[in-house]
């Protein structure tokens, strides 16, 4: 598969804007994808956060299986707050607000002792398409921040009032280069990399390979795949099952690839975690 690299210019500006506003913030909400917590963790952002308290959200937890719980433990072990979240579900709001209140409780008490009633500020950061704007909208109770199921919807930083907190919605930012292409592919599967620069045939083949290793039974259930020995064979079985055959009898690989990736992103293959916490014991978030 071709190497994946994606670092558009607006991300450099976003990093600078975040750096400039960091000192105003009492903490950071760093949004990861529960299906790929390691791939969606951006070490470069951590440098911006410095010593601020970090609440990691393992977002889209509704699409992930119980392996995500192992990552909650790993992140807590690294000394940070962590919760699984489905930010499309209104009941998540209460859980997140409670967490933010707990993180700022000490500062609040100190302020109140001085007779001050101040607002606390959090920066909402993370790589593209993990759900940052959705989280901000959920907490503010308004559809103010534009969301969309693709990378690069938010282009500018923006403050939004969320009850007693002010949240800074930020554009997704990537590390300038991917030294681990296995993890970079996870970002392609979940839609964090602009689809326009991806070769979908490649993405589909690699995704099939990973799903066959992790969840063969789900591939059988959805696509009738039973022979996992070869990626191309699985790809063709999928096309056959879904009737993606061109005139002349050739497989319509393009439609097959789109259907697979779309099914994966929408959770139609089932609840999936591409990474295994047991492979990342001792990993520092
Ligand atoms: N299933 C599910 N979808 C989510 C969740 N959070 C966000 N989304 C969807 O993911 C897509 C990207 O969300 P957006 O907030 O624009 O991501 P951003 O690029 O990080 O700001 C949108 O289609 C959202 O509806 C979640 O917790 N669960
Ligand atoms: Mg956004």
mmCIF file of C-alpha atoms and ligand atoms in Angstrom:
data_model
loop_
_atom_site.group_PDB
_atom_site.id
_atom_site.type_symbol
_atom_site.label_atom_id
_atom_site.label_comp_id
_atom_site.label_asym_id
_atom_site.label_seq_id
_atom_site.Cartn_x
_atom_site.Cartn_y
_atom_site.Cartn_z
ATOM 1 C CA UNK A 1 0.000 0.000 0.000
ATOM 2 C CA UNK A 2 1.123 3.543 -0.809
ATOM 3 C CA UNK A 3 2.448 5.500 2.190
ATOM 4 C CA UNK A 4 -0.134 7.797 3.782
ATOM 5 C CA UNK A 5 0.974 11.383 4.536
ATOM 6 C CA UNK A 6 -1.421 14.269 5.121
ATOM 7 C CA UNK A 7 -0.606 17.598 6.699
ATOM 8 C CA UNK A 8 -2.475 20.482 5.025
ATOM 9 C CA UNK A 9 -1.324 24.040 5.690
ATOM 10 C CA UNK A 10 -4.274 25.079 7.832
ATOM 11 C CA UNK A 11 -3.080 22.656 10.525
ATOM 12 C CA UNK A 12 0.125 24.627 11.128
ATOM 13 C CA UNK A 13 -2.009 27.707 11.710
ATOM 14 C CA UNK A 14 -4.372 25.740 13.973
ATOM 15 C CA UNK A 15 -1.452 24.547 16.103
ATOM 16 C CA UNK A 16 -0.226 28.128 16.446
ATOM 17 C CA UNK A 17 -3.712 29.385 17.370
ATOM 18 C CA UNK A 18 -3.971 26.679 20.029
ATOM 19 C CA UNK A 19 -0.516 27.455 21.385
ATOM 20 C CA UNK A 20 -1.509 31.134 21.709
ATOM 21 C CA UNK A 21 -4.708 30.340 23.621
ATOM 22 C CA UNK A 22 -3.345 27.573 25.785
ATOM 23 C CA UNK A 23 -2.548 29.835 28.740
ATOM 24 C CA UNK A 24 -6.188 30.977 28.894
ATOM 25 C CA UNK A 25 -7.319 27.385 29.408
ATOM 26 C CA UNK A 26 -7.786 25.540 32.684
ATOM 27 C CA UNK A 27 -7.614 22.203 30.936
ATOM 28 C CA UNK A 28 -7.888 20.277 27.707
ATOM 29 C CA UNK A 29 -10.496 17.892 26.367
ATOM 30 C CA UNK A 30 -8.606 15.681 23.946
ATOM 31 C CA UNK A 31 -10.987 13.702 21.761
ATOM 32 C CA UNK A 32 -9.783 10.257 20.623
ATOM 33 C CA UNK A 33 -11.700 7.630 18.661
ATOM 34 C CA UNK A 34 -12.541 4.619 20.839
ATOM 35 C CA UNK A 35 -12.042 2.327 17.827
ATOM 36 C CA UNK A 36 -8.425 3.457 17.427
ATOM 37 C CA UNK A 37 -7.175 5.206 20.581
ATOM 38 C CA UNK A 38 -3.471 4.909 19.777
ATOM 39 C CA UNK A 39 -3.774 5.997 16.140
ATOM 40 C CA UNK A 40 -5.883 9.015 17.134
ATOM 41 C CA UNK A 41 -3.471 10.081 19.872
ATOM 42 C CA UNK A 42 -1.267 12.902 18.561
ATOM 43 C CA UNK A 43 1.976 13.332 20.511
ATOM 44 C CA UNK A 44 2.476 16.793 19.002
ATOM 45 C CA UNK A 45 -0.701 18.053 20.655
ATOM 46 C CA UNK A 46 0.529 16.804 24.000
ATOM 47 C CA UNK A 47 3.445 19.230 23.650
ATOM 48 C CA UNK A 48 0.972 22.104 23.296
ATOM 49 C CA UNK A 49 -1.054 20.986 26.331
ATOM 50 C CA UNK A 50 2.005 21.128 28.594
ATOM 51 C CA UNK A 51 1.045 20.529 32.225
ATOM 52 C CA UNK A 52 -2.668 21.338 31.836
ATOM 53 C CA UNK A 53 -5.064 18.683 33.131
ATOM 54 C CA UNK A 54 -6.186 16.515 30.205
ATOM 55 C CA UNK A 55 -9.539 14.775 29.920
ATOM 56 C CA UNK A 56 -9.304 12.167 27.174
ATOM 57 C CA UNK A 57 -12.602 11.216 25.597
ATOM 58 C CA UNK A 58 -12.737 7.823 23.956
ATOM 59 C CA UNK A 59 -15.458 9.112 21.686
ATOM 60 C CA UNK A 60 -17.655 7.096 19.310
ATOM 61 C CA UNK A 61 -17.660 4.459 22.046
ATOM 62 C CA UNK A 62 -21.031 3.367 20.681
ATOM 63 C CA UNK A 63 -19.089 1.947 17.709
ATOM 64 C CA UNK A 64 -16.370 0.238 19.776
ATOM 65 C CA UNK A 65 -16.317 -3.016 21.705
ATOM 66 C CA UNK A 66 -15.156 -3.627 25.290
ATOM 67 C CA UNK A 67 -11.458 -3.413 24.397
ATOM 68 C CA UNK A 68 -11.950 0.352 24.745
ATOM 69 C CA UNK A 69 -12.244 -0.162 28.534
ATOM 70 C CA UNK A 70 -8.657 -1.420 28.596
ATOM 71 C CA UNK A 71 -7.567 1.862 27.025
ATOM 72 C CA UNK A 72 -9.434 3.860 29.675
ATOM 73 C CA UNK A 73 -7.276 2.079 32.276
ATOM 74 C CA UNK A 74 -4.062 2.712 30.306
ATOM 75 C CA UNK A 75 -4.826 6.417 29.957
ATOM 76 C CA UNK A 76 -5.660 6.727 33.657
ATOM 77 C CA UNK A 77 -2.382 4.969 34.425
ATOM 78 C CA UNK A 78 -0.624 7.686 32.399
ATOM 79 C CA UNK A 79 -2.054 10.169 34.927
ATOM 80 C CA UNK A 80 -4.949 11.629 32.921
ATOM 81 C CA UNK A 81 -8.722 11.663 33.171
ATOM 82 C CA UNK A 82 -10.552 9.464 30.697
ATOM 83 C CA UNK A 83 -14.148 8.592 29.825
ATOM 84 C CA UNK A 84 -15.793 6.690 27.017
ATOM 85 C CA UNK A 85 -18.381 8.824 25.265
ATOM 86 C CA UNK A 86 -21.033 8.802 22.599
ATOM 87 C CA UNK A 87 -21.365 12.504 21.957
ATOM 88 C CA UNK A 88 -24.375 11.998 19.683
ATOM 89 C CA UNK A 89 -26.316 10.879 22.773
ATOM 90 C CA UNK A 90 -27.719 13.687 24.965
ATOM 91 C CA UNK A 91 -27.329 11.625 28.139
ATOM 92 C CA UNK A 92 -23.545 11.916 27.700
ATOM 93 C CA UNK A 93 -23.751 15.625 28.504
ATOM 94 C CA UNK A 94 -24.312 15.071 32.228
ATOM 95 C CA UNK A 95 -21.346 12.705 32.515
ATOM 96 C CA UNK A 96 -18.998 15.127 30.767
ATOM 97 C CA UNK A 97 -20.169 18.180 32.708
ATOM 98 C CA UNK A 98 -19.606 16.281 35.964
ATOM 99 C CA UNK A 99 -16.080 15.394 34.852
ATOM 100 C CA UNK A 100 -15.270 19.009 33.979
ATOM 101 C CA UNK A 101 -16.654 20.124 37.346
ATOM 102 C CA UNK A 102 -14.488 17.557 39.147
ATOM 103 C CA UNK A 103 -11.365 18.635 37.243
ATOM 104 C CA UNK A 104 -11.908 22.293 38.142
ATOM 105 C CA UNK A 105 -13.289 21.753 41.700
ATOM 106 C CA UNK A 106 -10.134 22.802 43.521
ATOM 107 C CA UNK A 107 -9.608 25.951 41.462
ATOM 108 C CA UNK A 108 -13.262 26.822 41.884
ATOM 109 C CA UNK A 109 -13.079 26.508 45.666
ATOM 110 C CA UNK A 110 -10.024 28.716 45.777
ATOM 111 C CA UNK A 111 -11.733 31.316 43.582
ATOM 112 C CA UNK A 112 -14.905 31.221 45.657
ATOM 113 C CA UNK A 113 -12.893 31.660 48.856
ATOM 114 C CA UNK A 114 -11.709 34.946 47.345
ATOM 115 C CA UNK A 115 -15.259 35.842 46.451
ATOM 116 C CA UNK A 116 -14.674 35.269 42.731
ATOM 117 C CA UNK A 117 -17.142 33.554 40.474
ATOM 118 C CA UNK A 118 -15.139 32.777 37.400
ATOM 119 C CA UNK A 119 -15.697 30.783 34.225
ATOM 120 C CA UNK A 120 -13.408 27.863 33.453
ATOM 121 C CA UNK A 121 -12.068 27.301 29.990
ATOM 122 C CA UNK A 122 -11.223 24.115 28.135
ATOM 123 C CA UNK A 123 -9.653 23.620 24.747
ATOM 124 C CA UNK A 124 -11.220 20.793 22.736
ATOM 125 C CA UNK A 125 -8.489 19.247 20.631
ATOM 126 C CA UNK A 126 -7.737 16.131 18.644
ATOM 127 C CA UNK A 127 -7.179 14.880 15.140
ATOM 128 C CA UNK A 128 -9.823 15.395 12.423
ATOM 129 C CA UNK A 129 -13.249 13.720 12.564
ATOM 130 C CA UNK A 130 -13.048 12.354 16.112
ATOM 131 C CA UNK A 131 -16.131 14.376 17.130
ATOM 132 C CA UNK A 132 -14.717 17.581 18.644
ATOM 133 C CA UNK A 133 -17.407 19.875 17.252
ATOM 134 C CA UNK A 134 -20.113 17.357 18.186
ATOM 135 C CA UNK A 135 -18.840 17.375 21.780
ATOM 136 C CA UNK A 136 -18.888 21.185 21.847
ATOM 137 C CA UNK A 137 -22.440 21.232 20.469
ATOM 138 C CA UNK A 138 -23.563 18.618 22.973
ATOM 139 C CA UNK A 139 -22.164 20.577 25.912
ATOM 140 C CA UNK A 140 -23.399 23.955 24.702
ATOM 141 C CA UNK A 141 -26.832 22.552 23.899
ATOM 142 C CA UNK A 142 -26.689 24.322 20.549
ATOM 143 C CA UNK A 143 -25.760 23.295 17.041
ATOM 144 C CA UNK A 144 -23.299 26.159 16.779
ATOM 145 C CA UNK A 145 -20.178 24.337 15.643
ATOM 146 C CA UNK A 146 -20.345 22.842 12.165
ATOM 147 C CA UNK A 147 -19.896 19.047 12.111
ATOM 148 C CA UNK A 148 -19.562 16.532 9.294
ATOM 149 C CA UNK A 149 -18.512 12.976 8.711
ATOM 150 C CA UNK A 150 -15.268 13.824 6.997
ATOM 151 C CA UNK A 151 -11.897 15.270 7.853
ATOM 152 C CA UNK A 152 -11.341 19.022 7.814
ATOM 153 C CA UNK A 153 -14.828 20.471 8.493
ATOM 154 C CA UNK A 154 -13.671 22.873 11.236
ATOM 155 C CA UNK A 155 -11.116 25.369 9.920
ATOM 156 C CA UNK A 156 -10.804 27.938 12.717
ATOM 157 C CA UNK A 157 -10.590 27.996 16.501
ATOM 158 C CA UNK A 158 -13.738 29.319 18.164
ATOM 159 C CA UNK A 159 -14.972 29.910 21.737
ATOM 160 C CA UNK A 160 -18.428 28.639 22.683
ATOM 161 C CA UNK A 161 -20.271 29.063 25.957
ATOM 162 C CA UNK A 162 -21.259 25.765 27.602
ATOM 163 C CA UNK A 163 -23.056 26.495 30.861
ATOM 164 C CA UNK A 164 -20.407 27.487 33.366
ATOM 165 C CA UNK A 165 -17.590 26.564 30.980
ATOM 166 C CA UNK A 166 -16.153 28.161 27.863
ATOM 167 C CA UNK A 167 -14.981 25.671 25.277
ATOM 168 C CA UNK A 168 -12.581 26.331 22.422
ATOM 169 C CA UNK A 169 -13.506 24.275 19.356
ATOM 170 C CA UNK A 170 -10.395 23.703 17.249
ATOM 171 C CA UNK A 171 -9.675 22.269 13.804
ATOM 172 C CA UNK A 172 -8.314 18.717 13.791
ATOM 173 C CA UNK A 173 -4.550 18.518 13.686
ATOM 174 C CA UNK A 174 -2.317 15.685 12.544
ATOM 175 C CA UNK A 175 1.282 14.899 13.335
ATOM 176 C CA UNK A 176 3.388 16.358 10.488
ATOM 177 C CA UNK A 177 4.288 12.850 9.343
ATOM 178 C CA UNK A 178 3.319 9.276 10.164
ATOM 179 C CA UNK A 179 6.203 7.115 11.255
ATOM 180 C CA UNK A 180 3.843 4.163 11.739
ATOM 181 C CA UNK A 181 1.855 3.327 8.619
ATOM 182 C CA UNK A 182 -0.130 0.599 10.387
ATOM 183 C CA UNK A 183 -1.593 3.284 12.679
ATOM 184 C CA UNK A 184 -1.940 5.751 9.783
ATOM 185 C CA UNK A 185 -4.187 3.214 8.043
ATOM 186 C CA UNK A 186 -6.495 3.190 11.063
ATOM 187 C CA UNK A 187 -6.945 6.926 10.537
ATOM 188 C CA UNK A 188 -7.874 6.252 6.918
ATOM 189 C CA UNK A 189 -10.490 3.650 7.931
ATOM 190 C CA UNK A 190 -12.194 5.941 10.446
ATOM 191 C CA UNK A 191 -12.302 8.946 8.092
ATOM 192 C CA UNK A 192 -9.702 11.132 9.785
ATOM 193 C CA UNK A 193 -7.707 11.516 6.589
ATOM 194 C CA UNK A 194 -9.153 13.332 3.610
ATOM 195 C CA UNK A 195 -10.667 10.566 1.456
ATOM 196 C CA UNK A 196 -9.585 12.397 -1.695
ATOM 197 C CA UNK A 197 -5.942 11.531 -1.136
ATOM 198 C CA UNK A 198 -6.614 7.841 -0.423
ATOM 199 C CA UNK A 199 -6.543 4.902 -2.762
ATOM 200 C CA UNK A 200 -9.767 3.188 -1.675
ATOM 201 C CA UNK A 201 -8.786 -0.160 -3.208
ATOM 202 C CA UNK A 202 -5.739 -0.211 -0.954
ATOM 203 C CA UNK A 203 -7.702 0.960 2.077
ATOM 204 C CA UNK A 204 -10.355 -1.729 1.563
ATOM 205 C CA UNK A 205 -7.821 -4.532 1.117
ATOM 206 C CA UNK A 206 -5.921 -3.559 4.257
ATOM 207 C CA UNK A 207 -9.116 -3.111 6.282
ATOM 208 C CA UNK A 208 -10.294 -6.565 5.190
ATOM 209 C CA UNK A 209 -6.954 -8.001 6.275
ATOM 210 C CA UNK A 210 -7.208 -6.428 9.738
ATOM 211 C CA UNK A 211 -10.849 -7.372 10.226
ATOM 212 C CA UNK A 212 -10.115 -10.952 9.148
ATOM 213 C CA UNK A 213 -7.436 -11.168 11.839
ATOM 214 C CA UNK A 214 -9.530 -9.514 14.563
ATOM 215 C CA UNK A 215 -13.184 -10.259 13.799
ATOM 216 C CA UNK A 216 -13.494 -12.992 11.137
ATOM 217 C CA UNK A 217 -16.993 -13.908 12.370
ATOM 218 C CA UNK A 218 -18.237 -10.394 11.637
ATOM 219 C CA UNK A 219 -17.031 -10.668 8.030
ATOM 220 C CA UNK A 220 -18.850 -13.968 7.705
ATOM 221 C CA UNK A 221 -22.021 -12.516 9.133
ATOM 222 C CA UNK A 222 -22.152 -9.394 6.973
ATOM 223 C CA UNK A 223 -20.524 -10.512 3.727
ATOM 224 C CA UNK A 224 -20.610 -14.307 3.817
ATOM 225 C CA UNK A 225 -16.809 -14.433 3.768
ATOM 226 C CA UNK A 226 -15.526 -17.793 5.006
ATOM 227 C CA UNK A 227 -12.108 -18.074 3.386
ATOM 228 C CA UNK A 228 -9.726 -15.633 5.082
ATOM 229 C CA UNK A 229 -6.521 -16.853 3.466
ATOM 230 C CA UNK A 230 -6.162 -14.053 0.961
ATOM 231 C CA UNK A 231 -7.242 -10.398 0.936
ATOM 232 C CA UNK A 232 -8.167 -10.244 -2.749
ATOM 233 C CA UNK A 233 -10.280 -13.381 -2.398
ATOM 234 C CA UNK A 234 -12.178 -11.763 0.489
ATOM 235 C CA UNK A 235 -12.640 -8.567 -1.523
ATOM 236 C CA UNK A 236 -14.137 -10.564 -4.400
ATOM 237 C CA UNK A 237 -16.398 -12.555 -2.079
ATOM 238 C CA UNK A 238 -17.704 -9.258 -0.706
ATOM 239 C CA UNK A 239 -18.378 -7.896 -4.219
ATOM 240 C CA UNK A 240 -20.113 -11.118 -5.183
ATOM 241 C CA UNK A 241 -22.284 -11.171 -2.069
ATOM 242 C CA UNK A 242 -23.367 -7.551 -2.565
ATOM 243 C CA UNK A 243 -23.910 -7.978 -6.301
ATOM 244 C CA UNK A 244 -21.149 -5.554 -7.260
ATOM 245 C CA UNK A 245 -20.498 -7.105 -10.657
ATOM 246 C CA UNK A 246 -19.926 -5.067 -13.804
ATOM 247 C CA UNK A 247 -21.330 -5.880 -17.192
ATOM 248 C CA UNK A 248 -19.002 -8.481 -18.606
ATOM 249 C CA UNK A 249 -18.838 -10.245 -15.250
ATOM 250 C CA UNK A 250 -15.927 -8.334 -13.691
ATOM 251 C CA UNK A 251 -16.010 -7.378 -10.047
ATOM 252 C CA UNK A 252 -16.874 -3.746 -9.320
ATOM 253 C CA UNK A 253 -14.015 -3.210 -6.881
ATOM 254 C CA UNK A 254 -14.705 0.494 -6.545
ATOM 255 C CA UNK A 255 -18.231 -0.025 -5.219
ATOM 256 C CA UNK A 256 -17.029 -2.876 -3.029
ATOM 257 C CA UNK A 257 -14.356 -0.710 -1.428
ATOM 258 C CA UNK A 258 -16.746 2.189 -0.803
ATOM 259 C CA UNK A 259 -19.366 -0.148 0.686
ATOM 260 C CA UNK A 260 -16.883 -1.821 3.038
ATOM 261 C CA UNK A 261 -15.396 1.427 4.336
ATOM 262 C CA UNK A 262 -18.840 2.990 4.685
ATOM 263 C CA UNK A 263 -20.170 -0.059 6.558
ATOM 264 C CA UNK A 264 -17.174 0.066 8.871
ATOM 265 C CA UNK A 265 -17.513 3.793 9.583
ATOM 266 C CA UNK A 266 -21.239 3.539 10.310
ATOM 267 C CA UNK A 267 -20.800 0.529 12.600
ATOM 268 C CA UNK A 268 -22.713 -1.828 10.338
ATOM 269 C CA UNK A 269 -20.032 -4.518 10.611
ATOM 270 C CA UNK A 270 -20.456 -4.394 14.376
ATOM 271 C CA UNK A 271 -18.653 -2.896 17.347
ATOM 272 C CA UNK A 272 -14.944 -2.853 16.625
ATOM 273 C CA UNK A 273 -11.708 -1.834 18.269
ATOM 274 C CA UNK A 274 -8.781 -1.990 15.856
ATOM 275 C CA UNK A 275 -6.186 -1.811 18.598
ATOM 276 C CA UNK A 276 -5.673 -4.087 21.570
ATOM 277 C CA UNK A 277 -4.815 -2.608 24.982
ATOM 278 C CA UNK A 278 -2.635 -5.604 25.814
ATOM 279 C CA UNK A 279 -0.277 -4.563 22.970
ATOM 280 C CA UNK A 280 0.199 -1.135 24.584
ATOM 281 C CA UNK A 281 0.979 -1.870 28.233
ATOM 282 C CA UNK A 282 3.300 0.876 29.460
ATOM 283 C CA UNK A 283 2.355 3.206 26.590
ATOM 284 C CA UNK A 284 2.364 6.855 27.697
ATOM 285 C CA UNK A 285 -0.637 8.909 26.663
HETATM 286 N N1 LIG B 1 -21.506 7.217 16.266
HETATM 287 C C1 LIG B 1 -20.979 8.364 16.694
HETATM 288 N N2 LIG B 1 -20.759 9.370 15.797
HETATM 289 C C2 LIG B 1 -20.198 10.505 16.261
HETATM 290 C C3 LIG B 1 -19.861 10.691 17.629
HETATM 291 N N3 LIG B 1 -19.317 11.930 17.766
HETATM 292 C C4 LIG B 1 -19.319 12.486 16.539
HETATM 293 N N4 LIG B 1 -19.862 11.640 15.625
HETATM 294 C C5 LIG B 1 -19.990 11.884 14.164
HETATM 295 O O1 LIG B 1 -18.667 11.991 13.633
HETATM 296 C C6 LIG B 1 -18.626 12.945 12.567
HETATM 297 C C7 LIG B 1 -17.541 13.965 12.826
HETATM 298 O O2 LIG B 1 -17.927 14.798 13.892
HETATM 299 P P1 LIG B 1 -17.324 16.274 14.079
HETATM 300 O O3 LIG B 1 -17.847 16.765 15.391
HETATM 301 O O4 LIG B 1 -17.530 17.108 12.881
HETATM 302 O O5 LIG B 1 -15.768 15.927 14.230
HETATM 303 P P2 LIG B 1 -14.532 16.933 14.366
HETATM 304 O O6 LIG B 1 -13.885 16.959 13.028
HETATM 305 O O7 LIG B 1 -13.633 16.292 15.382
HETATM 306 O O8 LIG B 1 -15.050 18.259 14.815
HETATM 307 C C8 LIG B 1 -20.034 13.534 12.480
HETATM 308 O O9 LIG B 1 -20.732 12.860 11.443
HETATM 309 C C9 LIG B 1 -20.627 13.219 13.838
HETATM 310 O O10 LIG B 1 -22.038 13.094 13.807
HETATM 311 C C10 LIG B 1 -20.112 9.601 18.546
HETATM 312 O O11 LIG B 1 -19.833 9.659 19.752
HETATM 313 N N5 LIG B 1 -20.670 8.475 18.011
HETATM 314 MG MG1 LIG B 2 -14.851 20.074 13.992
#
